[in-house]
Coordinates of C-alpha atoms and ligand atoms in Angstrom, one line a residue:
X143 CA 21.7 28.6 -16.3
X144 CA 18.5 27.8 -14.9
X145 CA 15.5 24.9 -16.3
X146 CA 12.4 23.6 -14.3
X147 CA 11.0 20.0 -15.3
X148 CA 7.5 18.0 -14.2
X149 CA 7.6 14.7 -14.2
X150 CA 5.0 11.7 -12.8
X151 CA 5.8 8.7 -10.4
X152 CA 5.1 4.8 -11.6
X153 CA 3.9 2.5 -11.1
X154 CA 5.5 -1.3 -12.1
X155 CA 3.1 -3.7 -13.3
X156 CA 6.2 -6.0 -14.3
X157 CA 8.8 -4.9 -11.5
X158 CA 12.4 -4.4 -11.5
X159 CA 14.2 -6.1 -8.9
X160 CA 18.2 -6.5 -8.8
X161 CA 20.8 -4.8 -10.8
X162 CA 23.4 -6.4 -12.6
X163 CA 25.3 -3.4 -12.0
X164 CA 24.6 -1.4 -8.6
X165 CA 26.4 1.7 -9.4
X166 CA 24.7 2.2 -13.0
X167 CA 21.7 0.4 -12.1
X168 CA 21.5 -1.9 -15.0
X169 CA 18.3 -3.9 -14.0
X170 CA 18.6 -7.3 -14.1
X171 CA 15.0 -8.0 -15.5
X172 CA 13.3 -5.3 -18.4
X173 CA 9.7 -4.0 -16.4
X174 CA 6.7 -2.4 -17.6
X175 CA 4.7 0.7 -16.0
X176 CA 2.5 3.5 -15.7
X177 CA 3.2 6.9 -15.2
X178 CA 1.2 8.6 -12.7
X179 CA -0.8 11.9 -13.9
X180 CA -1.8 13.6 -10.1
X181 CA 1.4 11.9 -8.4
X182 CA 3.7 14.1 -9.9
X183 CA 7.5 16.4 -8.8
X184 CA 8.2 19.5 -9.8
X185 CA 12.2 20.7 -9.8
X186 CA 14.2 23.7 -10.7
X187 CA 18.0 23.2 -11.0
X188 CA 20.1 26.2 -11.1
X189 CA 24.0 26.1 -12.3
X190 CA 25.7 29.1 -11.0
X191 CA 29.5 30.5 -10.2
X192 CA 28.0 32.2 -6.6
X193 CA 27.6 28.7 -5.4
X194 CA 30.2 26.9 -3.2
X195 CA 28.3 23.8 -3.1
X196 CA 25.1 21.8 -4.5
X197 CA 22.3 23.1 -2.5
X198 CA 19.0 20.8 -2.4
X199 CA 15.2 21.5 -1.0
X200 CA 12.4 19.1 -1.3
X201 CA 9.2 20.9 -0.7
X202 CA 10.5 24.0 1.3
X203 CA 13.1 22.1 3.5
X204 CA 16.9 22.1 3.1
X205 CA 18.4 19.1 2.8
X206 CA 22.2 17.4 3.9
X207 CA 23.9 14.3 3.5
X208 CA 21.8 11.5 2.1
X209 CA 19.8 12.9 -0.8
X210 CA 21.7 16.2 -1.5
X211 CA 24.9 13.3 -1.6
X212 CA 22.3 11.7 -3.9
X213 CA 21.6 14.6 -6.0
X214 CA 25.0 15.5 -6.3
X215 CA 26.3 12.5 -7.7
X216 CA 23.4 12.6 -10.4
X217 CA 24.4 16.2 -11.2
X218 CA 27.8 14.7 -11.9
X219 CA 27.1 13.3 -15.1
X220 CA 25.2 16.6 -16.5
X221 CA 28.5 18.6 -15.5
X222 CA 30.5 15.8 -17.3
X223 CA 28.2 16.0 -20.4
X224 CA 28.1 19.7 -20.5
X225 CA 32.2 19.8 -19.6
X226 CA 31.6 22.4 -16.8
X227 CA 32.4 22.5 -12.8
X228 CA 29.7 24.6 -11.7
X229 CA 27.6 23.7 -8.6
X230 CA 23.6 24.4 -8.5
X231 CA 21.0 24.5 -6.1
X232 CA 18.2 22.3 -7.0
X233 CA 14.4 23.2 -5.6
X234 CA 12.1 20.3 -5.5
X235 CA 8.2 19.7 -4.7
X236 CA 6.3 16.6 -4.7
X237 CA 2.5 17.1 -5.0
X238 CA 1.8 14.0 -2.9
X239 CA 2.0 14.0 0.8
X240 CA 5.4 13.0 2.4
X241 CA 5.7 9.5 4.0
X242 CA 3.1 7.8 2.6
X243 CA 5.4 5.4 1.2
X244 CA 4.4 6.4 -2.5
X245 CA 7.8 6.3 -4.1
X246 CA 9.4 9.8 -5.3
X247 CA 12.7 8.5 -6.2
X248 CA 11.1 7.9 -9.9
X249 CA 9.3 11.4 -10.5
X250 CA 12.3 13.0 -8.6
X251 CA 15.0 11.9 -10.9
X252 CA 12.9 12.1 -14.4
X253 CA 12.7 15.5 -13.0
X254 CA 16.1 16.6 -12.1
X255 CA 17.4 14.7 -15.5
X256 CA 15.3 16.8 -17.6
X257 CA 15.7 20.2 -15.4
X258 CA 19.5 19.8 -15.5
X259 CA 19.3 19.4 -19.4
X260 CA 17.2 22.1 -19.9
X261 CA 19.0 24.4 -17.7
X262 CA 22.5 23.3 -19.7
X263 CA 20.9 23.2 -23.0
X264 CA 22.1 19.5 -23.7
X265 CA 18.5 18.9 -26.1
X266 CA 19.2 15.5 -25.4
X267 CA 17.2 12.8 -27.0
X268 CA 14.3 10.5 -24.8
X269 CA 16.6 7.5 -24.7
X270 CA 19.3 9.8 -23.2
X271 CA 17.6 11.4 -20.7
X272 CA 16.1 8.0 -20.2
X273 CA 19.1 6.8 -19.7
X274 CA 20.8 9.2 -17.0
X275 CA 17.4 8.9 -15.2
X276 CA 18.2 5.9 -14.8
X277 CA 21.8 6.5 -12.9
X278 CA 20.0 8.3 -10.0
X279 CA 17.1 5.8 -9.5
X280 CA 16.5 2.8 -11.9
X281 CA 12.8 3.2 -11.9
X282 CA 13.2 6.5 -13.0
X283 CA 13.7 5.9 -16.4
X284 CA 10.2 4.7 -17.1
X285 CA 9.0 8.0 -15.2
X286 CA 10.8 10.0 -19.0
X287 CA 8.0 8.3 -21.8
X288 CA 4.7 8.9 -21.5
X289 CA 2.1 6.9 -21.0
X290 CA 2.4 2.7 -20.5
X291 CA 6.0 2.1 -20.2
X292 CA 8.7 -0.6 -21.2
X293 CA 12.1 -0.5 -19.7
X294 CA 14.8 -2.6 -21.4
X295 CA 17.3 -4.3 -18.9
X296 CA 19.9 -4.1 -21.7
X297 CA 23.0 -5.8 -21.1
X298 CA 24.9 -2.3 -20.8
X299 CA 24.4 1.8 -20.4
X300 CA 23.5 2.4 -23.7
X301 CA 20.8 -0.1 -24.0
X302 CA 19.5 -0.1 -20.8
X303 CA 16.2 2.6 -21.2
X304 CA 12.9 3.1 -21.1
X305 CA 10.2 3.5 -24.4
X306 CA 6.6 4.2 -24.0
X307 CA 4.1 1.2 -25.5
X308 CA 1.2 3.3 -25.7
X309 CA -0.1 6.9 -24.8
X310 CA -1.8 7.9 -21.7
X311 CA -5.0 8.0 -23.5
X312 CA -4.3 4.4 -24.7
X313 CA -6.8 2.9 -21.5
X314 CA -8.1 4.9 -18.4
X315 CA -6.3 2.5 -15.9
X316 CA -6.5 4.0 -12.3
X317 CA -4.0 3.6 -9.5
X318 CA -6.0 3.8 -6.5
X319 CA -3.2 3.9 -4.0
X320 CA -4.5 2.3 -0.5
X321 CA -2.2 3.9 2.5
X322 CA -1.9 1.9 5.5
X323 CA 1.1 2.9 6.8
X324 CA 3.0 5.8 6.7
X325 CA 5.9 4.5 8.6
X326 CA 9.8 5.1 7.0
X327 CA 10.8 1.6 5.1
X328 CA 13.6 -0.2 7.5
X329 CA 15.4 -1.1 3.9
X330 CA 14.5 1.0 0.9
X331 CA 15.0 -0.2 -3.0
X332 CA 18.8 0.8 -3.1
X333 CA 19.6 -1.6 -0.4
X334 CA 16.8 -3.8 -1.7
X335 CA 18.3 -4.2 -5.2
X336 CA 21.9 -5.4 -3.5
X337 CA 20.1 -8.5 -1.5
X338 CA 18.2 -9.3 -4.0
X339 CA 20.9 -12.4 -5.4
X340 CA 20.8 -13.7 -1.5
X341 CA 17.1 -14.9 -2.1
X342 CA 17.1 -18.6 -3.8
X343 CA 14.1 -17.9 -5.9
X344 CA 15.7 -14.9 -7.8
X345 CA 17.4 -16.9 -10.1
X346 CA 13.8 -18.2 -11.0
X347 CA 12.0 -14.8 -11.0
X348 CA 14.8 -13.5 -13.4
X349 CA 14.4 -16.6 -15.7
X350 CA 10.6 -16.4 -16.0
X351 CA 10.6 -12.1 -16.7
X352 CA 10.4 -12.3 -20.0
X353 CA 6.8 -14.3 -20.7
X354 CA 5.6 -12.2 -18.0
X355 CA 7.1 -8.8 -19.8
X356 CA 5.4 -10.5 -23.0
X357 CA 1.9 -11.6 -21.3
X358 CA 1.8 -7.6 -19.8
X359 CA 2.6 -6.0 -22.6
X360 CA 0.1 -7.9 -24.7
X361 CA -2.8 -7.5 -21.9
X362 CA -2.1 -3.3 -22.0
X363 CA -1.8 -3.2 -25.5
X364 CA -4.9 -5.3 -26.0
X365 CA -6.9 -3.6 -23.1
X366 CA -7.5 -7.5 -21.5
X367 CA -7.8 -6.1 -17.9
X368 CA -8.1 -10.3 -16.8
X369 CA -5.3 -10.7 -18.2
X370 CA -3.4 -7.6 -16.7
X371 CA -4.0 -8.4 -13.1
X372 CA -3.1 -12.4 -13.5
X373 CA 0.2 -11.1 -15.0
X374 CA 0.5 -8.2 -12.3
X375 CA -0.7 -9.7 -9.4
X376 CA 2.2 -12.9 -9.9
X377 CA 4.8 -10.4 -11.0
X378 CA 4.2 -8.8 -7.5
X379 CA 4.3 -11.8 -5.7
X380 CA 7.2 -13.2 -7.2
X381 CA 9.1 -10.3 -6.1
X382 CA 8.0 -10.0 -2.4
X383 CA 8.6 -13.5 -2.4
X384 CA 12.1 -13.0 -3.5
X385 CA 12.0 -9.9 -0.5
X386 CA 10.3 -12.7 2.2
X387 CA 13.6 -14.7 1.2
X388 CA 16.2 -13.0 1.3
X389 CA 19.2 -12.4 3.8
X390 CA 18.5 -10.4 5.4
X391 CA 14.9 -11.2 5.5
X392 CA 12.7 -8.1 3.7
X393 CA 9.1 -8.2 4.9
X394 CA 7.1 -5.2 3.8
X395 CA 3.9 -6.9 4.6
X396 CA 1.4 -5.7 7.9
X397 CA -1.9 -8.0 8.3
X398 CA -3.4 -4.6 6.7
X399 CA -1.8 -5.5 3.7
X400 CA -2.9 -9.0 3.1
X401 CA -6.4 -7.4 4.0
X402 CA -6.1 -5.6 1.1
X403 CA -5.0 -8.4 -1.0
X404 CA -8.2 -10.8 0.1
X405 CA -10.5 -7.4 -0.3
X406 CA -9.1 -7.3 -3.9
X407 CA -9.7 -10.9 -4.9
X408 CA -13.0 -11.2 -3.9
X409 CA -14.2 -8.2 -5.2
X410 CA -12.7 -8.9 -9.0
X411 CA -13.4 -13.4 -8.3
X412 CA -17.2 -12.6 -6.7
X413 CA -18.3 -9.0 -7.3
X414 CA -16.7 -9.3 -11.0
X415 CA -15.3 -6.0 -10.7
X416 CA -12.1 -5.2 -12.7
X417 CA -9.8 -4.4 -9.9
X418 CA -6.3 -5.8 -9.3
X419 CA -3.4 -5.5 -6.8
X420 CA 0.3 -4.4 -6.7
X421 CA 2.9 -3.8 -4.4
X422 CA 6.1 -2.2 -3.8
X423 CA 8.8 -1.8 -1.2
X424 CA 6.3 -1.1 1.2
X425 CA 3.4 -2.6 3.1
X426 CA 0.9 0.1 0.7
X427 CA -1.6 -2.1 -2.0
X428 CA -1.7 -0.4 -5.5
X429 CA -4.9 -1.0 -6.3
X430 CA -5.0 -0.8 -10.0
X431 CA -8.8 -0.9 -11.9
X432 CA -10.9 1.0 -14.7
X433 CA -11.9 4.6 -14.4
X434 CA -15.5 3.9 -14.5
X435 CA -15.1 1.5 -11.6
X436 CA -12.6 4.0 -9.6
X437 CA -15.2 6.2 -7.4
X438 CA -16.7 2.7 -6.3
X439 CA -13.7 1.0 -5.4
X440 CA -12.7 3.8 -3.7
X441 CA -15.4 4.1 -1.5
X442 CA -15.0 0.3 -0.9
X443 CA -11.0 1.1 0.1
X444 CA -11.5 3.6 2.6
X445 CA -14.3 2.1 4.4
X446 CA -11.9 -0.4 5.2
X447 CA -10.7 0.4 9.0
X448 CA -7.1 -0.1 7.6
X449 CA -6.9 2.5 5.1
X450 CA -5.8 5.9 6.8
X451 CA -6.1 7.2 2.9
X452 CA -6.7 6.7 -0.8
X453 CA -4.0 8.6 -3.4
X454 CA -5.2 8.2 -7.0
X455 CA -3.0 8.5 -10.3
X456 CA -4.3 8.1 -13.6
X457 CA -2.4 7.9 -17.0
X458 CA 0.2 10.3 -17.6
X459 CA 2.7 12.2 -20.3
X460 CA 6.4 12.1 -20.3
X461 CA 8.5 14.3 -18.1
X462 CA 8.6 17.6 -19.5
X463 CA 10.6 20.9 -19.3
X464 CA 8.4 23.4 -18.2
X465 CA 8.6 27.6 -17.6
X466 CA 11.2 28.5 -14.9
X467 CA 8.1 31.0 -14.1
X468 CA 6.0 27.5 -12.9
X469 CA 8.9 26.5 -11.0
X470 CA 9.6 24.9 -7.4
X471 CA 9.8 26.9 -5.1
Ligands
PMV140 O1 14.0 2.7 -8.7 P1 14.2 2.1 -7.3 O2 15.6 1.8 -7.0 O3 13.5 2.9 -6.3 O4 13.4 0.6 -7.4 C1 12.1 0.5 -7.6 C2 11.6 -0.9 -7.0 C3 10.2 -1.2 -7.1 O5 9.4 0.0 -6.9 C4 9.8 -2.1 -5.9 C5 9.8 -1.9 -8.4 C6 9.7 -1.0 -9.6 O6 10.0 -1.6 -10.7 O7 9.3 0.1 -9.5

């Protein structure tokens, strides 16, 4: 029993932030994104009765502990589905170099969720594989749609998933992801999520999620790129500020970083250039602008002396099942 999936990584324009649940990762706030054609993991999972244990490789290396503990767990719920105890061995590639602080939890899950149900024929629905995505990374339920994403927090399992808002094709956005540090996160998103009630100005960036969910998904659907980077820019802020507050203390920031902020602004506030920024759990800027405007920008990131290198994800399709012939090796 064998299926091979391909599925892009994100990126949030209206992050998530906090679970209300940590162990099914029920978001506290709904979040809106992009799926990331070129930024993209490829997995093969394969059930069999030779196996003794889950077996995991991500791009050619074995793996122990951690993420094959990870893996396992997420397998759990196929087996349950599909009512059988077999164990598999799951191969894995990301496209995008290692340690560059791009995220791969999203892509990596989208993928394994659709290459598990392939491989045990479950056919089951978006929504579905939406939501068991969503058990092995919470991001990784907008990484199933294609295209511009909405996740809703729901209050429970079965309403907390992911729907696209529009196609790929829907605007030629550009993530032009600025590296400028390819150093291992102290604290990554799982331990992130759990701190994130410790920081006074949660509560507030909770409250105020909707009218920014509403202002976003207005500015995509109506292609107002002003709009989109007032919206994304606070969203981002709002969360790092909840990060800078919280106990302990989570400071993804380098000086490089706010470089990259002030290079942003002033080339969208005095060069008029539609360009915007957004940030994750880590000190990397997303910089997010049109694709007529992306070879430009570009050039402008990398001839900063902080930027060791430019990744670049446009618009992309859902996560799909793809020949076992294609798959990861
Ligand atoms: O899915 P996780 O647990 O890796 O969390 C993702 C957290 C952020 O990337 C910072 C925000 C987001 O919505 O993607």
């Amino acid at each position: 029993m064998i299926g091979s999936a391909r599925a892009y990584s994100n990126i949030a324009f209206i992050k998530y932030w906090g679970n209300r649940d940590d162990t099914l990762r029920l978001a506290l706030n709904g979040s809106i994104s992009m799926n990331l054609a070129g930024l993209e993991t490829i997995t093969t999972v394969e059930f069999s009765s030779d196996l003794e244990q889950d077996q995991l490789s991500i791009n050619g290396s074995d793996q122990s502990e951690g993420a094959l503990a990870r893996v396992s767990a997420h397998l759990d719920h196929f087996r349950r589905r599909a009512a059988i105890d077999l164990r598999a061995s799951v191969r894995s590639t990301n496209n995008f170099p290692a340690g560059t602080g791009v995220a791969s939890s999203a892509s990596a899950f989208a993928a394994l969720a659709v290459a598990a149900d392939s491989a045990l024929e479950l056919h089951m629905s978006e929504k579905e594989l939406s939501m068991y995505a969503r058990l092995g990374s919470g991001s990784a339920c907008r990484s199933i749609p294609a295209g511009f994403v909405e996740w809703y927090a729901g209050p429970d399992d079965a309403s907390s998933f992911a729907e696209s808002l529009a196609p790929p094709e829907h605007w030629n956005l550009v993530d032009l992801v600025a590296i400028v540090s390819r150093e291992h996160k102290a604290v990554g998103s799982t331990g992130g999520h759990k701190v994130a009630p410790t920081s006074p100005l949660q509560g507030a960036r909770v409250a105020d999620a909707q009218r920014r969910i509403d202002w976003c998904r207005e500015a995509l659907l109506r292609r107002d790129f002003n709009a989109l980077a007032e919206v994304i820019e606070l969203d981002a802020l709002m969360m790092h500020a909840v990060m800078m507050t919280s106990k302990p203390t989570l400071l993804y920031w380098t000086p490089a970083t706010l470089g990259l902020i002030e290079a942003v602004r002033q080339w969208r506030e005095k060069d008029g250039l539609p360009v915007a920024f957004t940030i994750d759990a880590g000190p990397n800027v997303h910089v997010i602008t049109e694709a007529s405007f992306a070879e430009e920008i570009a050039e402008g990131l990398r001839a900063l002396p902080t930027v060791q290198e430019v990744l670049s994800g446009r618009p992309g399709g859902a996560a799909t099942a793809i020949d076992t012939h294609l798959r990861a090796s």
